Structures are given as structure tokens and as C-alpha cells.
PDB file of C-alpha atoms in Angstrom:
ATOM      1  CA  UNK V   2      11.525 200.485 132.853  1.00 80.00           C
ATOM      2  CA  UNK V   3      13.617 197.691 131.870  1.00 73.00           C
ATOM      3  CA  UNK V   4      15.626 195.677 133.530  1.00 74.00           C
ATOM      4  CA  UNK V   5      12.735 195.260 135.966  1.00 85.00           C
ATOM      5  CA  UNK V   6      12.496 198.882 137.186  1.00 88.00           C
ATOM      6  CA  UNK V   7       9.245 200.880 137.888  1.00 89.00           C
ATOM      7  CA  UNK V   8       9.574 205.337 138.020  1.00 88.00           C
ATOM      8  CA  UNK V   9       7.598 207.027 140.562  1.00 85.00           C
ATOM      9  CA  UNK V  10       6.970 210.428 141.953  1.00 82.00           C
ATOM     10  CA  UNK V  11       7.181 211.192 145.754  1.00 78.00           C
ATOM     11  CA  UNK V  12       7.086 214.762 146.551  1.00 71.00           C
ATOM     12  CA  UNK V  13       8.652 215.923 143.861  1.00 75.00           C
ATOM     13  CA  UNK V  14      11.257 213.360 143.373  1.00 83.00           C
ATOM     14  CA  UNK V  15      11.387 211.025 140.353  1.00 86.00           C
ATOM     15  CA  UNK V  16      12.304 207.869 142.069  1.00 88.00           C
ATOM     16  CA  UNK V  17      13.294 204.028 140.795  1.00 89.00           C
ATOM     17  CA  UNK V  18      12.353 200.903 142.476  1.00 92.00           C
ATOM     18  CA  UNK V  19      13.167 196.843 141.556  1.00 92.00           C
ATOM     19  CA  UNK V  20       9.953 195.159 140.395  1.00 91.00           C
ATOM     20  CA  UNK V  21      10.335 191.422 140.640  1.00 90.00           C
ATOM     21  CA  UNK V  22       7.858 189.918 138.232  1.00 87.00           C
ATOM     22  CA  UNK V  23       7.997 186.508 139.346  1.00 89.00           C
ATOM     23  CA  UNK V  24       6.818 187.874 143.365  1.00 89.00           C
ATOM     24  CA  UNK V  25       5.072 190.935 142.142  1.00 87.00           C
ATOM     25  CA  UNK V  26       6.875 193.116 144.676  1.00 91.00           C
ATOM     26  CA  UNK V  27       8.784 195.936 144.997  1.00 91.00           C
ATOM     27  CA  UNK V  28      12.226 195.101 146.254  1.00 93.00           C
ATOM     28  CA  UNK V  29      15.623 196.671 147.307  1.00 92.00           C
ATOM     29  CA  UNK V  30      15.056 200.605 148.542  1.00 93.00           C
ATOM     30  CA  UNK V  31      14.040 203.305 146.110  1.00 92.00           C
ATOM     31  CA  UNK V  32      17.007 205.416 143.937  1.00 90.00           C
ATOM     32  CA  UNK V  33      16.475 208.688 143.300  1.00 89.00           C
ATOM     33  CA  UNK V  34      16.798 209.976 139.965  1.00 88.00           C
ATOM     34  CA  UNK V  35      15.580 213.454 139.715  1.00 85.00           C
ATOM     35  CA  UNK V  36      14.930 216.051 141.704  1.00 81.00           C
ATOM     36  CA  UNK V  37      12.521 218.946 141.694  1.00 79.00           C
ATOM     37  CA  UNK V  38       9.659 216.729 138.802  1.00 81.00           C
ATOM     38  CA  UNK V  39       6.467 218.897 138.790  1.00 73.00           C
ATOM     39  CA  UNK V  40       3.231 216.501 139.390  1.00 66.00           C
ATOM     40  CA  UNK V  41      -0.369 216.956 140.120  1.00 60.00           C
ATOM     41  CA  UNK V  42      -0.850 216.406 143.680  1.00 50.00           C
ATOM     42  CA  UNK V  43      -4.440 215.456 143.826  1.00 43.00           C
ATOM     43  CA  UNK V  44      -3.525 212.092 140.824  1.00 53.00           C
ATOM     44  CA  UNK V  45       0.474 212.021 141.689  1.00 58.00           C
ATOM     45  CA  UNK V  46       0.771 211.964 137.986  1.00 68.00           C
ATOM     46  CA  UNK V  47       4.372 213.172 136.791  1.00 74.00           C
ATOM     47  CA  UNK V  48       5.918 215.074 134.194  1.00 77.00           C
ATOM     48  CA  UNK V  49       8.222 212.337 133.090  1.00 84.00           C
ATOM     49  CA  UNK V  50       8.347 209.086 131.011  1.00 82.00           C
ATOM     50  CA  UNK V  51      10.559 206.258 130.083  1.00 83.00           C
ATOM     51  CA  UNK V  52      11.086 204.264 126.644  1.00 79.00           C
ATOM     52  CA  UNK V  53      11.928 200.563 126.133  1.00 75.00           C
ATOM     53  CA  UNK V  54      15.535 201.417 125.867  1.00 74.00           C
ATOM     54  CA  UNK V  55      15.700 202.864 129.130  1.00 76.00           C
ATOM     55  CA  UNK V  56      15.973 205.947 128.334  1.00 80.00           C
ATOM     56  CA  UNK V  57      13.856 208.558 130.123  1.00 84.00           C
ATOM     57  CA  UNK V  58      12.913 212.010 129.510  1.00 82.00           C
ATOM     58  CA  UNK V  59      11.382 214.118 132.084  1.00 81.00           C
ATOM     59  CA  UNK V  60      10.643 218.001 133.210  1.00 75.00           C
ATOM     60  CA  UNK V  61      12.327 219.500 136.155  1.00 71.00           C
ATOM     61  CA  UNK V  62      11.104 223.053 138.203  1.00 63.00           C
ATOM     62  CA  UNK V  63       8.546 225.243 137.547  1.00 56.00           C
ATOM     63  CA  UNK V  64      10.023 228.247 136.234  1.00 50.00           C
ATOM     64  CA  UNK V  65       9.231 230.580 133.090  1.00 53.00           C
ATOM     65  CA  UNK V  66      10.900 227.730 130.369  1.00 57.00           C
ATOM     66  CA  UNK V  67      10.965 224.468 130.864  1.00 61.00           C
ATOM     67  CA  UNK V  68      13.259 222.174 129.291  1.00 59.00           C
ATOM     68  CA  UNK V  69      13.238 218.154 128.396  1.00 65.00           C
ATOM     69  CA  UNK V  70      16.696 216.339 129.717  1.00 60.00           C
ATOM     70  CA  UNK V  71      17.398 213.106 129.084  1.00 61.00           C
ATOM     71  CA  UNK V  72      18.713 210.527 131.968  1.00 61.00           C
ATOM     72  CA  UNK V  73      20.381 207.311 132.166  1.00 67.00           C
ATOM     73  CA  UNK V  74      18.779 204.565 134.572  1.00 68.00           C
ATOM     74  CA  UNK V  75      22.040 206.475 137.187  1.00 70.00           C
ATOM     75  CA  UNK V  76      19.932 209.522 136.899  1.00 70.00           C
ATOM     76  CA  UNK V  77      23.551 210.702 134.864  1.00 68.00           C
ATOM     77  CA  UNK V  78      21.819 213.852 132.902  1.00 66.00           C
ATOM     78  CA  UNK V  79      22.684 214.526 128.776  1.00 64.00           C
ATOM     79  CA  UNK V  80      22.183 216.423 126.518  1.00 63.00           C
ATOM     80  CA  UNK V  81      18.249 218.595 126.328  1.00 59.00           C
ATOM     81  CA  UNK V  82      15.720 216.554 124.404  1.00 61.00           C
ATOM     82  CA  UNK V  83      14.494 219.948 123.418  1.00 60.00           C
ATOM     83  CA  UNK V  84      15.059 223.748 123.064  1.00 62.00           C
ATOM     84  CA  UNK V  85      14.311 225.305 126.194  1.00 60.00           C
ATOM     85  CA  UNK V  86      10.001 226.450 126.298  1.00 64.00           C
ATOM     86  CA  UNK V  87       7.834 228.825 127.596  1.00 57.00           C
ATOM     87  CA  UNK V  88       4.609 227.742 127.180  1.00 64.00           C
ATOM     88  CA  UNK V  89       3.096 225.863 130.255  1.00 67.00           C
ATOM     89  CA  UNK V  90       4.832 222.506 128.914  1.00 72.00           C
ATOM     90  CA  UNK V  91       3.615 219.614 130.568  1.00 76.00           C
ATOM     91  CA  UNK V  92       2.795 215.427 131.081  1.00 82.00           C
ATOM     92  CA  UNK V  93       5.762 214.948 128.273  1.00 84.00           C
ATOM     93  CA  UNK V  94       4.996 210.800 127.186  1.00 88.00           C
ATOM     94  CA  UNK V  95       8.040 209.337 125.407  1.00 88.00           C
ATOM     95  CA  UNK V  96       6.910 207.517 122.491  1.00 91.00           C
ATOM     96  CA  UNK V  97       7.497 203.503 122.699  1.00 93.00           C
ATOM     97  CA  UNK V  98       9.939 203.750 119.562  1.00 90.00           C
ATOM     98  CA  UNK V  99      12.083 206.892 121.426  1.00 86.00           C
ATOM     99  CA  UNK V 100      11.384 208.924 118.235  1.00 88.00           C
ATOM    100  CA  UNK V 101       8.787 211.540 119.716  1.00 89.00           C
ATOM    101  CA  UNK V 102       7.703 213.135 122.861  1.00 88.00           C
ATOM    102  CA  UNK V 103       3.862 213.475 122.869  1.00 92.00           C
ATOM    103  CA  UNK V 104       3.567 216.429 125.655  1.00 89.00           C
ATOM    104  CA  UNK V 105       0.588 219.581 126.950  1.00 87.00           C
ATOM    105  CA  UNK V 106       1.514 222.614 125.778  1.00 82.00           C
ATOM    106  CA  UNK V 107      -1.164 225.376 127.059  1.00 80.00           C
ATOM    107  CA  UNK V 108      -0.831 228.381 124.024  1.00 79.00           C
ATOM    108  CA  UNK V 109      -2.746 231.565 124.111  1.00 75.00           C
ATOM    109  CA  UNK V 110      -4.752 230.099 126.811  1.00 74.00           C
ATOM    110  CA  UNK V 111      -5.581 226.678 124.994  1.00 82.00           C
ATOM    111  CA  UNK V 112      -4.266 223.490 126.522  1.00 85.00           C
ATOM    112  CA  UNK V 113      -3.241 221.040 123.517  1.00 91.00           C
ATOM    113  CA  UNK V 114      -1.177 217.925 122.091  1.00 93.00           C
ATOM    114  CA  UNK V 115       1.862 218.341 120.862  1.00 89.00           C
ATOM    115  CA  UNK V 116       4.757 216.332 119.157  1.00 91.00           C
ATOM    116  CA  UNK V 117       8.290 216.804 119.308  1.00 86.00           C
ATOM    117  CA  UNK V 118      10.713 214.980 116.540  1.00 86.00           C
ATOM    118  CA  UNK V 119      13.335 213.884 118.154  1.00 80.00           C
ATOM    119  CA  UNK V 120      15.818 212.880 115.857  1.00 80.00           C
ATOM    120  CA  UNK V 121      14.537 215.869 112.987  1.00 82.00           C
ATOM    121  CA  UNK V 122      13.739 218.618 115.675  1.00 78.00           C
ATOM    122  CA  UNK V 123      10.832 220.435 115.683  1.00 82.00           C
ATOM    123  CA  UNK V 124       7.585 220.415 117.345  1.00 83.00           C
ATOM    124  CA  UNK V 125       4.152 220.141 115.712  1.00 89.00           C
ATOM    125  CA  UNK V 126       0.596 220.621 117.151  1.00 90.00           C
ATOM    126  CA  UNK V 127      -1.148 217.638 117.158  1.00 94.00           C
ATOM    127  CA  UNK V 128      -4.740 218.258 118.773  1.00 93.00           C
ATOM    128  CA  UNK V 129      -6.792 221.884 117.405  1.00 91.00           C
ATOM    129  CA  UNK V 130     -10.010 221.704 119.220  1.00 89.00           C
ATOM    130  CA  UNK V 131     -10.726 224.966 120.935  1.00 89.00           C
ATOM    131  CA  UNK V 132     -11.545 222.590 124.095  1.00 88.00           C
ATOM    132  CA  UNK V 133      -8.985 221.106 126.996  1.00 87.00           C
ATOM    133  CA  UNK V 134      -6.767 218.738 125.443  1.00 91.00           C
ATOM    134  CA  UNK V 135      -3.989 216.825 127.588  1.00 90.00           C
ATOM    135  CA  UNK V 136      -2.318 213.702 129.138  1.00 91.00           C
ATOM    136  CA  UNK V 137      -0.978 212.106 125.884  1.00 94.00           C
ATOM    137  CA  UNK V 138      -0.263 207.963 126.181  1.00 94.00           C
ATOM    138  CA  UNK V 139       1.333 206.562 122.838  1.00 95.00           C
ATOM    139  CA  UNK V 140      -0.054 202.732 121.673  1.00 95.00           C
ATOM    140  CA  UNK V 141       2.416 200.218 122.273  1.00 94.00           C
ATOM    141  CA  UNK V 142       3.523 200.229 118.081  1.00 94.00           C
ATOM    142  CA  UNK V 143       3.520 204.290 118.564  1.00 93.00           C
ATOM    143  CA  UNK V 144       1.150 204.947 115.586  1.00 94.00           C
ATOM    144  CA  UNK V 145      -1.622 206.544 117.693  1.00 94.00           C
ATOM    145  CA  UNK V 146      -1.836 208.837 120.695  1.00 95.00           C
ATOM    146  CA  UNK V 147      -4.786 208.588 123.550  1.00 95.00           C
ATOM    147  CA  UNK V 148      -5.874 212.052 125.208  1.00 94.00           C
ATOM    148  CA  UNK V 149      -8.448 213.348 127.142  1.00 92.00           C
ATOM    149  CA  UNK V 150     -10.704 216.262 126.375  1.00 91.00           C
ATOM    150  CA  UNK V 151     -13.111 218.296 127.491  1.00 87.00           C
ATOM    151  CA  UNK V 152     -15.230 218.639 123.561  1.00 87.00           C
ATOM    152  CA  UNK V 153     -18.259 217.221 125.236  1.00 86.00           C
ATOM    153  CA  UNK V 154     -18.409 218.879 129.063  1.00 82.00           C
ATOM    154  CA  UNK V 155     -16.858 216.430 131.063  1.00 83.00           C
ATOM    155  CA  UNK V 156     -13.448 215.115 130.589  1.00 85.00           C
ATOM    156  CA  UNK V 157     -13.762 211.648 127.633  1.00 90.00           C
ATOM    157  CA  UNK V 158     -11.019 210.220 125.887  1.00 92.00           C
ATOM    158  CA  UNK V 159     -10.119 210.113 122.436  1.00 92.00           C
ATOM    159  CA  UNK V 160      -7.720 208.221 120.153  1.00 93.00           C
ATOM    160  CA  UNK V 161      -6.006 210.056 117.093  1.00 91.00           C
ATOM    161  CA  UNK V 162      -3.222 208.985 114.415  1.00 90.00           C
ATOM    162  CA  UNK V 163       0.180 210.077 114.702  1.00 86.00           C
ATOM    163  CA  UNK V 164       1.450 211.410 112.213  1.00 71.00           C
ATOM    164  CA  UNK V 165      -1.810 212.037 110.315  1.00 61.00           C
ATOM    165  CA  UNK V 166      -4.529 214.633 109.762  1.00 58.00           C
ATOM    166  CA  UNK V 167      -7.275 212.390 110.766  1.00 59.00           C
ATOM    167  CA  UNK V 168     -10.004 213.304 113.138  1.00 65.00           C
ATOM    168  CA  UNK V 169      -9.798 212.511 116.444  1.00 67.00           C
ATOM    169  CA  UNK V 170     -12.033 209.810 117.932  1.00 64.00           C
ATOM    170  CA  UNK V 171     -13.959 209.082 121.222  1.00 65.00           C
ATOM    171  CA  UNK V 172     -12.163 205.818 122.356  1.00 59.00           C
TER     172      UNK V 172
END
């Protein structure tokens, strides 16, 4: 996260470190910016992410709805990204240009993609296979979205569009 920050999750707590490039070490001690960020304990991975502006987006508790918040670098909360949800709403991946939210949503029992417009509203499903669909990572230019999914048996990923009705592909 620019300038020179990296976002990490340590028991639940979204924290912020210095990165200096030039040593490749953290520095300075860690800052906390949000409590209470649900993670997978077995790969650490969080339920948060950051765009080149520094603006970061990230789910907090575990209840019934959960809700997207945006932070400054301060950890100073604003306004909701979105309307408050119910479904089990999860690994929310800010797109590079901070126009979307590529996040898990898990409805009627089926884990899939799905984008939320930031600046329009709205949310859209993005992946329909009947199998386990999650962990969304936009491409750099934010014209495609990596996933994994369980189509073939074991977890594989696959690269789709945004923004399109293409078929997905096996990367």
C-alpha cells in the first residue's frame, strides 16, 4: 500500500507495517488499523484489500450482515462501500482502478464471484458454475479477475473477463 506500506492480519487485526524497498525489510513497529477482520486461520488470508490510492476496503465481525467500510491509511473509517449483506460475504479484492470490489458471496448454498460497482451501486454475479467458486485477484489493468474453483475435483484456477459474458478459463 503506497507510500511503502504492506497490510497484514494477526489474530484478527488488520495491521500496517513500513516496507523499505531499497533494504527489503520491514521497519518501524506495526499500526493497527482494524479490529475484529475475519481470516482463514489455516492460510492467514484476510477479508480486506487495498487500491493504489490508498484506499482500503475491508470486512469487520462475523455476524448475520456484513458490511464493506472504507479506511484511510489512519485506520479513520467513512462512509460503507456497500449496503449492509447477509449472504456469507467474503475475501472482498478491491479492484486496481478503485471502481469494483470483486468479493465470495455463498447464495443458496453456492459459493460464487461477485462484483460490486462502486461508483453506480449494485452488485452483479460474476461466476455461475454450480461448483466452489472464490478468492477473486483483479489483473493489474483490472480487465480480468483470477479465481479458484472446484469444476474439476480439486481446487484449479481460472481467469475470466470483467465485465463480459465470456467463459471462464483454466489459467
Amino acid at each position: 500500500v503506497e507510500p511503502g506500506y504492506v497490510l497484514f492480519i494477526n489474530q484478527g487485526t488488520l495491521l500496517a507495517r513500513r516496507l523499505d524497498l531499497d533494504r527489503g525489510e520491514l521497519t518501524g513497529q506495526a499500526q493497527a488499523v482494524a479490529a475484529s477482520v475475519p481470516y482463514v486461520v489455516a492460510t492467514g488470508a484476510g477479508s480486506f484489500s487495498a487500491s493504489a490510492s490508498g484506499r482500503i476496503a475491508y470486512q469487520f465481525g462475523a455476524a448475520a450482515r456484513r458490511q464493506l467500510m472504507w479506511h484511510d491509511h489512519a485506520g479513520t473509517r467513512s462512509d460503507p462501500a456497500a449496503e449492509p449483506d447477509a449472504t456469507e460475504m467474503q475475501s472482498a479484492e478491491l479492484s486496481p482502478d478503485g471502481r469494483r470490489v470483486a468479493l465470495d458471496r455463498t447464495v443458496q448454498g453456492n459459493r460464487d464471484i461477485w462484483v460490486l460497482e462502486l461508483q453506480r451501486g449494485g452488485i452483479t454475479r460474476f461466476t455461475f458454475d454450480t461448483a466452489q467458486d472464490g478468492l477473486p485477484v483483479w489483473s493489474p489493468d483490472s480487465t480480468q479477475i483470477a479465481f479458484e474453483s472446484k469444476r474439476k475435483g480439486p481446487y484449479d484456477l481460472y481467469v475470466k473477463a470483467a465485465g463480459s459474458a465470456s467463459s471462464d478459463r483454466p489459467l
